[in-house]
Tab-separated table of C-alpha atoms and ligand atoms in Angstrom:
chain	number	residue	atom	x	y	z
X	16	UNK	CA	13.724	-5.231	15.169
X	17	UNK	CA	11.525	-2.204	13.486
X	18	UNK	CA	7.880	-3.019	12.037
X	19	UNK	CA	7.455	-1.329	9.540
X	20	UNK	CA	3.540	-0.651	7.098
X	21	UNK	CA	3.810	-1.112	3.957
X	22	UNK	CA	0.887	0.899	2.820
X	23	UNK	CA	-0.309	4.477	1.915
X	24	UNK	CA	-3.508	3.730	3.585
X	25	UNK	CA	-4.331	6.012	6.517
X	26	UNK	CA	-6.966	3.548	8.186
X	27	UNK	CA	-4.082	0.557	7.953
X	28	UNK	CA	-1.565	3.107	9.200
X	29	UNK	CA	-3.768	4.304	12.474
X	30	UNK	CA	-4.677	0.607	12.907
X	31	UNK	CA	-0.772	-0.760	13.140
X	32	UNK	CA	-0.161	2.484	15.031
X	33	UNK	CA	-2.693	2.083	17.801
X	34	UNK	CA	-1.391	-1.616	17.996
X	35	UNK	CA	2.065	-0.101	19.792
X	36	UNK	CA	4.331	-1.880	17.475
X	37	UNK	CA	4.908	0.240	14.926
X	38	UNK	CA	8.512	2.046	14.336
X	39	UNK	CA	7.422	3.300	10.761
X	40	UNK	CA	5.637	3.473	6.926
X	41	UNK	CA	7.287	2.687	3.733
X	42	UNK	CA	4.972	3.802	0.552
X	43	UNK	CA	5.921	3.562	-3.240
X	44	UNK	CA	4.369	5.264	-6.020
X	45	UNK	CA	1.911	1.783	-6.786
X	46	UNK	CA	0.926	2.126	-3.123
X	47	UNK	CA	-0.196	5.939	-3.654
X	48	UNK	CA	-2.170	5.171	-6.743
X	49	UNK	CA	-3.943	2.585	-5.167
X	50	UNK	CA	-5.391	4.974	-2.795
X	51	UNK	CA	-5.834	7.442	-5.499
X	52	UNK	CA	-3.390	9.568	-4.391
X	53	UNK	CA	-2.229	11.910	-7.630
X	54	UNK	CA	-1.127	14.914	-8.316
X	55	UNK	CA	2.216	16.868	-6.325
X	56	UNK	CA	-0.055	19.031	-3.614
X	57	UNK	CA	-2.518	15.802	-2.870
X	58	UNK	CA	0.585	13.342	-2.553
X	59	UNK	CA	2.232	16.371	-0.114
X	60	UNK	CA	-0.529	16.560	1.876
X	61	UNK	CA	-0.769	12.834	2.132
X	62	UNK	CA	2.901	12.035	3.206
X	63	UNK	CA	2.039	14.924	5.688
X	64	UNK	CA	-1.228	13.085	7.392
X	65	UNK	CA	0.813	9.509	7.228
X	66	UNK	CA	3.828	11.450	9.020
X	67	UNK	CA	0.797	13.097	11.826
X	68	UNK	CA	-0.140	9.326	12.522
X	69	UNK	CA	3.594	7.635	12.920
X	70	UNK	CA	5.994	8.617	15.422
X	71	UNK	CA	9.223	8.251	12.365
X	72	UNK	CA	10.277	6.704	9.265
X	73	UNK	CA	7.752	7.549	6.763
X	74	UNK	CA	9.697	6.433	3.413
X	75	UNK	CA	8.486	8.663	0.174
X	76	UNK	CA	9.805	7.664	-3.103
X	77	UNK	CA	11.172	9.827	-5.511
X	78	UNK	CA	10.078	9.574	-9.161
X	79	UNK	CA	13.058	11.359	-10.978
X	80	UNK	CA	15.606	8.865	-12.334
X	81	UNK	CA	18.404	11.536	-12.655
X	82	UNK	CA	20.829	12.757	-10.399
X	83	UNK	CA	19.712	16.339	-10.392
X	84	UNK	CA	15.671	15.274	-10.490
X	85	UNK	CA	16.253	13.175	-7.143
X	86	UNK	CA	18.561	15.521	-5.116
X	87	UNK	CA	15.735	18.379	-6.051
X	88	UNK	CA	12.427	16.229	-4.973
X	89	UNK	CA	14.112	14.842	-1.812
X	90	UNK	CA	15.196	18.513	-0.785
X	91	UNK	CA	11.719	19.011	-1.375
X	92	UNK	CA	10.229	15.884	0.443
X	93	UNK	CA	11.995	16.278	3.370
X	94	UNK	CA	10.869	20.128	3.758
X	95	UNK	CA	6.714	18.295	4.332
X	96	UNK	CA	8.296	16.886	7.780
X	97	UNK	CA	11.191	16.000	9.725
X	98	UNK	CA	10.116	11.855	9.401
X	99	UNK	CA	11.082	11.915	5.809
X	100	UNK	CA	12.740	9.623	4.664
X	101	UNK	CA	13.891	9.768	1.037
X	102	UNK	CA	13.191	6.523	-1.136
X	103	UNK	CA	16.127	6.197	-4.015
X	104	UNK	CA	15.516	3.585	-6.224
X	105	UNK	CA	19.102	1.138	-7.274
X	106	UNK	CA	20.623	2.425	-10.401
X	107	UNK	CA	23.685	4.289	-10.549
X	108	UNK	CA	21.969	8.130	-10.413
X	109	UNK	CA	20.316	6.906	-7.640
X	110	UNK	CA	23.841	5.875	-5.543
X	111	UNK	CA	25.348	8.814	-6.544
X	112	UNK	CA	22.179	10.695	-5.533
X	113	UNK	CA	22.392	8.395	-1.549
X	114	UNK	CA	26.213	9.292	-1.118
X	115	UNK	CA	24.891	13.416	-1.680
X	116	UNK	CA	22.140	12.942	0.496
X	117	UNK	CA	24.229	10.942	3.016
X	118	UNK	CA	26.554	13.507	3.118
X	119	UNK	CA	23.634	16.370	3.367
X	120	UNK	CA	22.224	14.478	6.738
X	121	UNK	CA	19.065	13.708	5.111
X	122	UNK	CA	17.755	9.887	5.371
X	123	UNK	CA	17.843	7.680	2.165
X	124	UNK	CA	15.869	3.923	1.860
X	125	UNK	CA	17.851	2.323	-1.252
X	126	UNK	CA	14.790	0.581	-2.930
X	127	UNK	CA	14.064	-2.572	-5.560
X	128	UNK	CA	17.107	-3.977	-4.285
X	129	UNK	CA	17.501	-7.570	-5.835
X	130	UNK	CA	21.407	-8.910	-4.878
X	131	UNK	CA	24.388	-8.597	-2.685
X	132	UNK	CA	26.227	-6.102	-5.194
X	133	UNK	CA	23.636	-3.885	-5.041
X	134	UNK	CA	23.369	-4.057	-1.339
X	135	UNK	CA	27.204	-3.496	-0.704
X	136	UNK	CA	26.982	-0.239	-3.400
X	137	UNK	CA	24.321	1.099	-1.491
X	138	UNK	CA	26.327	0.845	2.095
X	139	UNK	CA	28.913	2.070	0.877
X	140	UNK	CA	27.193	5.323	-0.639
X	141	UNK	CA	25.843	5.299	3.209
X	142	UNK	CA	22.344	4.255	2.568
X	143	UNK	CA	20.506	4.314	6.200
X	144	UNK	CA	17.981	1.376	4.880
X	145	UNK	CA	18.166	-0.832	2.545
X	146	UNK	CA	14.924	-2.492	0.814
X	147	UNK	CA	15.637	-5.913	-0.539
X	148	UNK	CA	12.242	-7.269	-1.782
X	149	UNK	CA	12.261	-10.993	-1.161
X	150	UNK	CA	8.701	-11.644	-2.368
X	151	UNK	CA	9.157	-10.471	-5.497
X	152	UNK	CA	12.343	-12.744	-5.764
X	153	UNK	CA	10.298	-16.121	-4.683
X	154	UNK	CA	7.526	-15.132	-7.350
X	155	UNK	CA	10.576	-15.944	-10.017
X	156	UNK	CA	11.822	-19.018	-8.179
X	157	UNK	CA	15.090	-17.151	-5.940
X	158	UNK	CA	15.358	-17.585	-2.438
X	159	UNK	CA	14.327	-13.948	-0.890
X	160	UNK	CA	15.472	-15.303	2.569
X	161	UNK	CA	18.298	-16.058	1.246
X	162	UNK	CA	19.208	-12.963	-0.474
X	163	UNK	CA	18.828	-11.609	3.428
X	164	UNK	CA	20.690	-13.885	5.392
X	165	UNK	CA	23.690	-12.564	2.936
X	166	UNK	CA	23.416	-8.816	3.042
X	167	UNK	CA	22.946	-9.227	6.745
X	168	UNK	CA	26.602	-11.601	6.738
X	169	UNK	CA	28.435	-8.965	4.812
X	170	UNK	CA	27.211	-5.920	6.577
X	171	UNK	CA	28.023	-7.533	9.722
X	172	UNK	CA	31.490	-8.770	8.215
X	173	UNK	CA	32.589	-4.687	8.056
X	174	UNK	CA	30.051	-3.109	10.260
X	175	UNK	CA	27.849	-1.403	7.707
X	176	UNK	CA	25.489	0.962	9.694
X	177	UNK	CA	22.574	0.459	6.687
X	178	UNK	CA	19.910	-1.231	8.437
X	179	UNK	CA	18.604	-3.933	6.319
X	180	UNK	CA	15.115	-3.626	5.449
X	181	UNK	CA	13.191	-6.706	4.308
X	182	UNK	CA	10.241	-5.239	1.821
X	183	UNK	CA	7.983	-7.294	-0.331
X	184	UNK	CA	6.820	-9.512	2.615
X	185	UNK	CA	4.091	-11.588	1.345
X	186	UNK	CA	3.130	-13.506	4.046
X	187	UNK	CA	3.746	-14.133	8.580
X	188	UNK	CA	6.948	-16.816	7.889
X	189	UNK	CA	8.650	-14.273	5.471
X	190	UNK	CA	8.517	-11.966	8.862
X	191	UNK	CA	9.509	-14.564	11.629
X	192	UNK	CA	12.521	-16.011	9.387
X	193	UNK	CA	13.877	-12.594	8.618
X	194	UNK	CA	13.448	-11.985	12.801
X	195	UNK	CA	15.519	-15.235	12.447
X	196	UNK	CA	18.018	-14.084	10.174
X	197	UNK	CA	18.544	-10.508	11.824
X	198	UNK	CA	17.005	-8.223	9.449
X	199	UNK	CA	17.000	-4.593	11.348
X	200	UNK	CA	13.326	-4.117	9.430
X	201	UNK	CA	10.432	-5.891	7.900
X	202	UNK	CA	7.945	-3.764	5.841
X	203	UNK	CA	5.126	-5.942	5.168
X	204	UNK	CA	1.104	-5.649	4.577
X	205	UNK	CA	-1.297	-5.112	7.618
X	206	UNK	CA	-2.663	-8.739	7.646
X	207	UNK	CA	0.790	-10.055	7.956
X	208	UNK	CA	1.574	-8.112	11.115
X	209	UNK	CA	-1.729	-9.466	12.751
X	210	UNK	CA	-1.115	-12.478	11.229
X	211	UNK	CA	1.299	-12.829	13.922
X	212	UNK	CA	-1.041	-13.244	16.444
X	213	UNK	CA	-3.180	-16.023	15.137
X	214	UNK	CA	-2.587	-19.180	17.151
X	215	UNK	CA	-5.295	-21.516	17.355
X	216	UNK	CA	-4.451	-22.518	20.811
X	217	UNK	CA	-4.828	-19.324	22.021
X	218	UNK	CA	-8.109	-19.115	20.983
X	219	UNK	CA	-8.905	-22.407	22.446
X	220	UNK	CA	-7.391	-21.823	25.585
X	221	UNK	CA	-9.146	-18.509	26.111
X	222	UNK	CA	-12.472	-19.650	25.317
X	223	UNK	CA	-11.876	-22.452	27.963
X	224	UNK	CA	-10.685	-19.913	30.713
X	225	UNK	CA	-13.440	-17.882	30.061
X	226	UNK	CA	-16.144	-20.605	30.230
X	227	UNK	CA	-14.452	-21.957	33.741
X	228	UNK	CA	-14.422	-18.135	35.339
X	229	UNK	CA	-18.180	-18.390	34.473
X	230	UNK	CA	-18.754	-21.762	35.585
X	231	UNK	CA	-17.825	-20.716	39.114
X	232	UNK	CA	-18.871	-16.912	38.766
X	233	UNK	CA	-22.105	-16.825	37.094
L	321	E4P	C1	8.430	-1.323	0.060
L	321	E4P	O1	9.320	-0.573	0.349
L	321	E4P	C2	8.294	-1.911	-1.289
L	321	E4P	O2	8.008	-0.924	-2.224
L	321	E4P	C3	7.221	-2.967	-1.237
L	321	E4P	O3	7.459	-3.812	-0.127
L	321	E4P	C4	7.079	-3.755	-2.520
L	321	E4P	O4	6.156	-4.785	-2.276
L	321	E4P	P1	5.459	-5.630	-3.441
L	321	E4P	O5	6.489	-6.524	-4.046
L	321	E4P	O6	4.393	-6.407	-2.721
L	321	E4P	O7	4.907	-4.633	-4.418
């Protein structure tokens, strides 16, 4: 299973990173503007330092919603570094623009991905990820998980090489149930993957060991 950051913060990045665990970055343009990230040379130069951190997989969205407007930006995007990968969001310019891509040898991440029809579409244009976003699905009363557990049935039902990517994680039990499910990637904030080390037992149990080593060691 890849961990993936869903941020456009360098600090967050470096700070998963130097944690060992992390296969990748997914950013969107919301997560750029937050860092105040605008402007085409500034949002280059800013894919290029997340790609200098990450050892692969740095997802950059396009913002064209044309066939001829994506194909163009992710020729360019994918000239700042060889961890490009090309975000494409789900309408039907955008599957026609995956399938050219596909074909070109240059990575796509099918984004704001909200059912099984859309998921099957983008395999079959030969998405490499897929982006489901299940939190945004529970905040209108649908089952996220669910929506998972079913892409991941039917790709495995024909052997779909799109990796499913769970986005939109909101919290540590969105992660561990799509681990459950067999999700090839969760994207999800920095506090949710060291959220998965919190166990209050652990803490208890190390504060114990460490109090008996200095009973009898001084
Ligand atoms: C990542 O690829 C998505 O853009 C992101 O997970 C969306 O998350 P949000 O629903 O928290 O904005």
């Amino acid at each position: 299973m890849k961990f993936f950051i869903d941020t456009a913060n360098l600090d967050e990045i470096r700070e998963a990173y130097d944690l060992g665990v992390l296969d990748g970055v997914t950013t969107n343009p919301s997560l750029m503007a937050k860092e105040g990230i605008t402007g085409e040379a500034n949002i280059r130069a800013h894919y290029k330092a997340i790609c200098d951190i990450v050892d692969d997989n740095v997802s950059a969205e396009v913002i064209s919603t044309d066939f001829a407007g994506m194909i163009r930006e992710a020729e360019e995007l994918v000239t700042i570094d060889d961890k490009i990968v090309v975000k494409i969001p789900m309408i039907k310019d955008g599957i026609k623009a995956i399938k050219y891509l596909s074909d070109e040898g240059i990575r796509t991440n099918c984004t704001l991905v909200f059912s099984a029809g859309q998921a099957l579409l983008a395999a079959k244009a030969g998405a490499t990820y897929l982006s489901p976003f299940i939190g945004r699905l529970d905040d209108i009363s649908s089952d996220g998980l669910q929506l998972i557990a079913q892409i991941v049935d039917i790709y495995d039902n024909y052997g779909f090489e799109t990796e499913v990517l769970a986005a939109s994680i909101r919290h540590t039990m969105h992660l561990v149930e799509c681990a459950e499910i067999g999700a090839d990637v969760v994207t999800c904030p920095l506090k949710v993957i060291t959220g998965l080390l919190k166990h209050p037992l652990t803490d208890s149990g190390l504060e114990q060991f460490l109090a008996d080593y200095k009973k009898g060691n001084g």
